Coordinates of C-alpha atoms in Angstrom, one line a residue:
M98 CA 69.4 -56.2 17.8
L99 CA 69.4 -59.7 18.9
Y100 CA 72.7 -62.6 17.5
N101 CA 72.2 -65.8 18.0
P102 CA 73.7 -68.2 15.2
F103 CA 71.2 -71.0 15.9
D104 CA 67.9 -69.2 15.0
H105 CA 66.3 -71.1 12.2
A106 CA 65.4 -67.6 10.7
L107 CA 68.9 -65.8 11.3
Q108 CA 70.3 -68.9 8.8
E109 CA 68.6 -68.5 6.3
N110 CA 69.0 -65.0 5.9
P111 CA 72.0 -63.8 7.9
Y112 CA 73.2 -60.9 6.2
P113 CA 70.6 -57.8 7.1
V114 CA 71.5 -58.9 11.0
Y115 CA 75.5 -59.4 9.2
T116 CA 74.8 -55.1 8.2
W117 CA 73.9 -54.1 11.9
L118 CA 76.8 -55.6 13.2
R119 CA 79.3 -54.7 11.2
D120 CA 77.6 -51.2 11.1
R121 CA 76.5 -50.9 15.1
A122 CA 78.4 -53.3 17.0
P123 CA 81.5 -54.7 15.3
L124 CA 82.2 -56.0 18.8
Y125 CA 78.9 -58.4 19.3
R126 CA 78.2 -59.2 22.7
N127 CA 75.6 -62.6 23.4
D128 CA 75.2 -62.4 27.2
D129 CA 72.3 -65.3 27.8
L130 CA 75.1 -67.5 24.4
D131 CA 78.2 -66.2 26.4
F132 CA 80.2 -65.6 23.3
W133 CA 81.4 -62.3 21.4
A134 CA 81.6 -61.8 18.3
L135 CA 83.4 -59.3 15.3
S136 CA 82.0 -58.9 12.0
R137 CA 84.4 -56.3 9.8
H138 CA 86.7 -57.9 7.7
A139 CA 89.7 -56.3 9.2
D140 CA 88.4 -58.0 12.8
V141 CA 88.3 -61.0 11.4
R142 CA 90.8 -61.7 8.8
A143 CA 94.0 -60.3 11.9
A144 CA 91.8 -62.7 14.1
L145 CA 92.2 -65.3 12.0
R146 CA 96.0 -65.1 11.8
D147 CA 97.1 -64.4 15.1
P148 CA 96.6 -67.7 17.1
A149 CA 98.5 -67.0 20.3
L150 CA 95.9 -64.3 20.5
F151 CA 92.7 -66.2 19.3
S152 CA 93.4 -69.5 20.3
S153 CA 92.3 -73.2 18.7
A154 CA 92.8 -75.4 21.1
H155 CA 89.1 -75.5 22.5
G156 CA 87.2 -75.9 19.3
V157 CA 86.0 -73.6 16.3
T158 CA 81.9 -74.1 17.5
L159 CA 80.3 -73.0 19.9
E160 CA 78.2 -75.9 20.3
L161 CA 81.2 -78.6 20.8
W162 CA 83.3 -76.2 23.2
D163 CA 86.2 -78.0 24.9
A164 CA 89.8 -78.3 25.9
N165 CA 89.3 -82.0 24.3
A166 CA 88.2 -80.7 21.2
A167 CA 90.8 -82.2 18.9
D168 CA 90.1 -85.7 20.0
L169 CA 86.6 -85.4 18.1
V170 CA 88.3 -82.7 15.0
G171 CA 91.5 -83.0 14.8
F172 CA 94.1 -80.5 14.2
L173 CA 91.4 -77.6 13.6
A174 CA 91.5 -77.7 17.7
M175 CA 95.0 -77.2 18.3
D176 CA 97.3 -73.9 18.1
P177 CA 101.0 -74.1 17.3
P178 CA 102.8 -76.0 17.4
R179 CA 100.9 -79.1 18.2
H180 CA 99.2 -77.8 14.7
T181 CA 102.4 -77.3 13.0
R182 CA 103.2 -81.2 13.4
M183 CA 99.8 -82.4 12.2
R184 CA 99.1 -80.1 9.4
A185 CA 102.7 -80.7 8.0
L186 CA 101.8 -84.7 8.1
V187 CA 98.3 -84.2 7.0
S188 CA 99.5 -82.1 4.1
R189 CA 100.5 -84.9 2.1
G190 CA 97.6 -86.1 1.3
F191 CA 97.0 -82.8 -0.4
T192 CA 100.2 -81.7 -2.2
P193 CA 98.9 -79.5 -5.7
A194 CA 99.7 -82.5 -8.0
T195 CA 97.7 -85.4 -5.9
V196 CA 94.5 -82.2 -6.2
A197 CA 95.1 -82.0 -9.6
G198 CA 95.3 -85.4 -10.4
L199 CA 92.1 -86.1 -8.5
E200 CA 91.1 -84.0 -11.9
P201 CA 89.1 -87.3 -13.9
A202 CA 88.1 -89.3 -11.5
V203 CA 86.0 -86.2 -10.1
R204 CA 84.7 -85.2 -13.7
A205 CA 83.7 -89.1 -14.0
V206 CA 81.9 -88.8 -10.9
T207 CA 79.7 -85.6 -11.5
R208 CA 78.9 -87.2 -14.9
R209 CA 77.7 -90.2 -13.5
H210 CA 75.4 -88.1 -11.2
L211 CA 74.5 -85.6 -13.5
A212 CA 73.5 -87.3 -16.1
P213 CA 70.0 -89.0 -15.4
A214 CA 69.2 -85.8 -13.4
L215 CA 69.7 -83.6 -17.1
E216 CA 67.8 -86.2 -18.8
A217 CA 64.9 -86.2 -16.4
G218 CA 65.0 -82.3 -16.3
A219 CA 63.4 -81.9 -13.0
F220 CA 65.5 -82.4 -10.1
D221 CA 66.2 -81.4 -6.6
F222 CA 69.6 -79.9 -7.5
A223 CA 71.1 -80.1 -3.6
G224 CA 69.6 -84.0 -3.4
V225 CA 71.4 -84.5 -6.8
V226 CA 75.1 -82.0 -6.3
A227 CA 74.8 -84.0 -2.7
A228 CA 76.6 -87.2 -4.4
I229 CA 79.1 -85.7 -6.0
P230 CA 81.6 -84.4 -2.9
G231 CA 80.4 -87.6 -1.5
D232 CA 81.6 -89.6 -4.3
V233 CA 84.9 -87.5 -4.7
V234 CA 85.8 -88.0 -0.8
S235 CA 84.7 -91.4 -0.6
E236 CA 87.1 -92.4 -3.1
L237 CA 89.5 -90.4 -1.8
L238 CA 89.2 -91.4 2.1
G239 CA 88.8 -95.3 0.5
V240 CA 85.3 -95.8 1.8
P241 CA 84.1 -98.6 -0.1
E242 CA 80.9 -97.7 -2.5
E243 CA 78.3 -100.0 -0.9
D244 CA 78.8 -97.7 2.5
R245 CA 78.5 -94.8 1.5
A246 CA 75.2 -93.7 1.1
E247 CA 74.8 -94.3 5.0
M248 CA 78.3 -92.6 5.3
S249 CA 76.6 -89.3 3.4
R250 CA 73.1 -89.3 5.7
L251 CA 75.5 -89.4 9.0
S252 CA 77.2 -86.0 7.6
D253 CA 74.3 -85.0 7.0
V254 CA 73.1 -85.4 10.7
L255 CA 76.6 -84.4 11.8
V256 CA 75.8 -80.1 10.6
T257 CA 72.0 -80.5 11.5
R258 CA 71.0 -78.8 14.6
Y259 CA 67.2 -78.1 15.8
D260 CA 65.9 -74.6 16.3
G261 CA 67.6 -72.9 18.7
E262 CA 69.5 -75.3 19.7
S263 CA 73.2 -74.0 21.2
E264 CA 74.8 -78.0 21.8
A265 CA 75.4 -81.0 19.7
P266 CA 72.1 -83.5 19.9
G267 CA 72.6 -86.5 21.1
E268 CA 72.2 -87.8 17.2
F269 CA 75.1 -86.0 16.5
W270 CA 77.2 -88.6 19.2
Q271 CA 75.8 -91.7 18.1
A272 CA 76.7 -90.3 14.6
A273 CA 79.5 -89.4 15.1
A274 CA 80.7 -93.0 16.9
T275 CA 79.7 -94.8 13.5
V276 CA 81.4 -92.7 11.6
G277 CA 84.8 -92.6 13.9
A278 CA 84.0 -96.5 14.2
H279 CA 84.2 -96.6 10.0
Y280 CA 86.8 -95.5 10.0
R281 CA 88.6 -97.1 12.5
R282 CA 87.9 -99.7 10.5
L283 CA 89.9 -98.7 7.4
I284 CA 92.8 -97.6 9.0
A285 CA 93.2 -100.9 10.6
D286 CA 93.0 -103.2 7.0
R287 CA 95.1 -99.4 5.1
R288 CA 97.7 -100.8 7.9
I289 CA 97.8 -104.4 7.0
R290 CA 97.3 -103.6 2.9
A291 CA 97.9 -100.1 1.8
R292 CA 96.0 -98.7 -1.0
A293 CA 96.7 -95.8 -3.1
D294 CA 94.0 -93.8 -1.1
L295 CA 94.3 -90.8 1.2
V296 CA 93.9 -93.1 4.3
S297 CA 96.8 -95.6 3.7
T298 CA 99.1 -92.1 3.1
L299 CA 98.3 -90.7 6.5
V300 CA 98.8 -94.2 7.7
S301 CA 102.3 -94.4 6.1
A302 CA 102.9 -90.2 6.5
G303 CA 105.8 -89.2 9.3
A304 CA 109.5 -87.8 9.1
G305 CA 111.9 -88.5 12.2
G306 CA 109.9 -91.1 13.3
D307 CA 106.9 -89.3 14.0
R308 CA 103.7 -90.9 13.4
L309 CA 100.2 -90.0 13.0
S310 CA 98.4 -92.4 16.2
D311 CA 94.9 -94.0 15.6
D312 CA 92.9 -91.5 16.9
E313 CA 94.6 -88.9 14.8
I314 CA 94.2 -90.5 11.9
V315 CA 90.3 -90.9 12.8
A316 CA 89.5 -87.1 13.7
V317 CA 91.1 -86.1 10.6
L318 CA 89.0 -88.3 9.0
L319 CA 85.4 -87.1 10.3
L320 CA 86.8 -83.8 9.7
I321 CA 87.4 -84.4 5.4
G322 CA 84.5 -86.3 5.9
V323 CA 82.2 -83.8 6.7
A324 CA 83.6 -80.8 6.0
G325 CA 84.9 -82.2 2.2
N326 CA 81.5 -83.4 2.0
E327 CA 78.8 -80.9 3.3
S328 CA 80.5 -77.0 2.2
V329 CA 80.4 -78.0 -1.9
T330 CA 77.2 -79.6 -1.5
K331 CA 76.3 -76.1 -0.3
L332 CA 78.2 -74.4 -2.3
A333 CA 77.2 -75.7 -5.9
A334 CA 73.7 -75.4 -5.0
N335 CA 74.6 -71.5 -3.8
A336 CA 76.0 -70.8 -7.1
W337 CA 73.5 -72.2 -9.4
Y338 CA 70.6 -70.3 -7.3
Q339 CA 72.7 -67.0 -7.3
A340 CA 72.9 -67.1 -10.5
W341 CA 69.5 -68.1 -11.8
L342 CA 68.5 -64.7 -9.5
H343 CA 71.2 -62.8 -10.9
P344 CA 70.8 -63.3 -15.1
G345 CA 73.0 -61.0 -16.3
Q346 CA 75.7 -62.5 -13.5
R347 CA 74.7 -66.1 -15.0
E348 CA 75.5 -64.6 -18.6
I349 CA 79.0 -63.8 -18.0
A350 CA 79.0 -67.3 -16.2
W351 CA 77.7 -68.9 -19.5
R352 CA 80.5 -67.2 -21.0
G353 CA 83.5 -69.2 -19.4
A354 CA 84.0 -67.5 -16.7
I355 CA 83.5 -70.3 -14.1
R356 CA 86.7 -69.3 -11.9
A357 CA 84.8 -66.6 -11.2
W358 CA 81.3 -67.8 -10.5
V359 CA 83.2 -69.9 -7.9
E360 CA 85.0 -67.6 -6.0
E361 CA 81.8 -64.7 -6.5
T362 CA 80.3 -67.3 -4.3
L363 CA 82.4 -68.5 -1.8
R364 CA 82.7 -64.3 -1.0
Y365 CA 79.2 -63.7 -1.6
D366 CA 77.0 -66.9 -0.3
G367 CA 79.7 -68.6 1.6
S368 CA 78.8 -71.7 2.6
A369 CA 81.5 -71.5 6.1
Q370 CA 79.4 -68.6 8.3
M371 CA 82.1 -68.9 11.7
V372 CA 84.5 -69.7 13.7
A373 CA 85.3 -69.7 16.8
R374 CA 88.0 -68.7 18.6
R375 CA 89.5 -69.0 22.6
L376 CA 91.1 -65.6 23.5
T377 CA 94.3 -66.0 25.6
R378 CA 94.4 -62.7 27.8
D379 CA 92.4 -59.6 27.9
T380 CA 92.8 -57.2 25.0
P381 CA 90.6 -54.8 24.3
L382 CA 89.0 -54.3 21.0
H383 CA 86.3 -51.5 19.8
G384 CA 87.1 -49.9 23.2
T385 CA 85.8 -52.7 25.7
V386 CA 87.9 -54.8 27.2
V387 CA 87.3 -58.4 26.6
P388 CA 88.5 -60.6 29.1
A389 CA 90.8 -63.4 29.0
G390 CA 89.4 -67.2 28.4
A391 CA 86.3 -65.6 26.0
R392 CA 84.5 -67.3 23.0
V393 CA 85.1 -65.1 20.3
V394 CA 83.2 -65.6 17.0
L395 CA 84.6 -64.8 14.0
L396 CA 82.4 -63.6 11.6
G397 CA 83.8 -64.8 8.2
A398 CA 80.5 -64.4 5.9
S399 CA 80.0 -60.9 6.7
A400 CA 83.4 -60.1 6.6
N401 CA 83.2 -61.0 3.1
R402 CA 80.6 -58.7 3.0
D403 CA 82.2 -55.5 4.7
P404 CA 81.9 -52.6 1.7
R405 CA 85.7 -51.5 3.6
V406 CA 87.1 -53.0 1.6
F407 CA 84.1 -54.7 -0.9
P408 CA 82.4 -52.0 -2.9
H409 CA 78.9 -52.7 -3.5
A410 CA 79.5 -55.9 -1.3
D411 CA 75.7 -56.7 -1.5
R412 CA 76.1 -57.1 -5.1
Y413 CA 77.0 -60.3 -7.1
D414 CA 79.5 -59.4 -9.1
L415 CA 81.9 -61.6 -11.4
T416 CA 83.5 -59.1 -12.5
R417 CA 85.1 -58.0 -9.2
D418 CA 88.7 -58.6 -7.3
T419 CA 87.6 -61.8 -4.7
S420 CA 91.8 -62.0 -3.5
R421 CA 90.9 -60.5 0.2
A422 CA 87.8 -63.1 0.3
V423 CA 88.6 -64.9 3.6
A424 CA 86.1 -67.8 2.5
F425 CA 88.3 -70.0 3.4
G426 CA 89.9 -68.4 6.8
S427 CA 93.7 -67.5 7.0
G428 CA 96.5 -67.4 8.0
P429 CA 98.1 -70.7 9.6
H430 CA 94.2 -72.9 9.6
F431 CA 93.8 -72.1 5.8
C432 CA 91.2 -74.4 4.5
L433 CA 93.1 -77.4 3.8
G434 CA 90.8 -78.4 1.2
A435 CA 90.2 -75.4 -0.8
A436 CA 91.9 -76.7 -3.5
L437 CA 89.9 -79.8 -4.0
A438 CA 87.5 -77.9 -2.7
R439 CA 87.8 -75.5 -5.6
L440 CA 87.9 -78.0 -8.1
Q441 CA 85.8 -79.9 -6.9
L442 CA 83.1 -76.9 -7.6
R443 CA 84.8 -75.4 -11.2
V444 CA 83.9 -79.3 -12.9
I445 CA 80.2 -79.6 -11.4
L446 CA 80.2 -75.5 -13.1
E447 CA 81.4 -76.5 -16.0
E448 CA 79.6 -79.6 -16.5
L449 CA 75.9 -78.0 -16.3
V450 CA 77.1 -75.5 -18.8
S451 CA 78.5 -77.2 -21.3
A452 CA 75.1 -79.6 -21.1
V453 CA 72.5 -76.9 -19.5
D454 CA 70.3 -73.9 -22.2
H455 CA 68.5 -72.4 -19.5
Y456 CA 66.7 -73.2 -16.0
D457 CA 64.4 -72.4 -13.5
I458 CA 64.0 -72.6 -9.9
D459 CA 60.6 -73.2 -8.1
E460 CA 61.0 -71.3 -4.8
T461 CA 58.3 -72.6 -3.0
G462 CA 60.1 -75.7 -2.6
I463 CA 62.8 -74.2 -1.4
A464 CA 64.4 -75.5 2.0
F465 CA 67.5 -74.8 3.8
T466 CA 69.9 -76.7 5.7
H467 CA 70.1 -75.6 9.8
S468 CA 73.2 -75.3 11.3
P469 CA 75.4 -72.1 12.8
N470 CA 78.1 -72.2 10.5
L471 CA 76.9 -74.0 7.6
R472 CA 74.9 -72.0 5.5
G473 CA 73.3 -73.5 2.1
F474 CA 70.1 -75.4 0.2
R475 CA 69.1 -79.2 1.8
A476 CA 66.4 -79.1 -1.2
L477 CA 66.5 -76.4 -4.3
P478 CA 64.1 -77.9 -7.0
T479 CA 65.4 -77.2 -10.3
T480 CA 63.7 -77.5 -14.2
V481 CA 66.2 -77.6 -17.2
G482 CA 66.3 -76.7 -20.6
L483 CA 69.5 -78.4 -21.7
R484 CA 71.3 -77.4 -25.6

């Protein structure tokens, strides 16, 4: 069986291929695209927790593989100790108190976008929900309201790939340059007039005289602006769709198990599919010596469906233990925005449950976003009946 993460058909339903990989080829080799893949939970988790062997220094995606990847994606493409230093500075904007304090704003943004859609009774769930994390991230970063629609459009360009395309297209680089220029203007402004937003926090963050450069801050903002927007949008729509497909589990969610709904969706149908790593030395894996310098894809979405860890892993079950899921990674690169993503998902789903009595989805109108790294809906036509 061929595993090609750039194939649109696979992106729309990768799970049968993941099953085959785990059972038949736990170490998979794609000669045409020059990468190896690990799909079992034990292998993926161990690799994520060993940056000395599985390096991030060439980036975390196949299509943006480069020794200078950190210039674009910041500390995602760094190993300790460089990564440790950057993460310590950036994490000041994501303390538990800071994230918890965002809940009133997240709820207000959510209600503002959901209210007209729910009142209309029929809407594109993916499109409506996409505006929520976009606004939340814009509030967090201090992006002016008049620029937010364009920033959201550019964010979508940054994650979309054409069928079979294994390198970032020209549109990607144009969008990245435009977004980067916008963030540079924000940084310049905040160096003069600090505000209560993340850009100001990053500009002032430092320890012992250490400070983030403008280039480092731009890379962080690009990461937050794209990942913080796209991943939450995809996860919310996936949760909505899976609850519709599984009415028994929907009843559990509607009785108040919102956090379980979030966590099981993260495990069962999470938006993040994979990350790439560079092997730093010759390493035996499943009976084969993989050479130093090899590109290795870690399939977190497959690991979360591994029956060796999760009994009846292909069953959507809100009562299960999801504590070993790796939806947000593991080890030193555990997603810095995980708490904020969970907060947004919980609030979105709470607001929907409080307003909606029943709903339906028109499967003929479903469309997927096409990306090797993020899986989710581009369109999810929904009709609702309110309480």
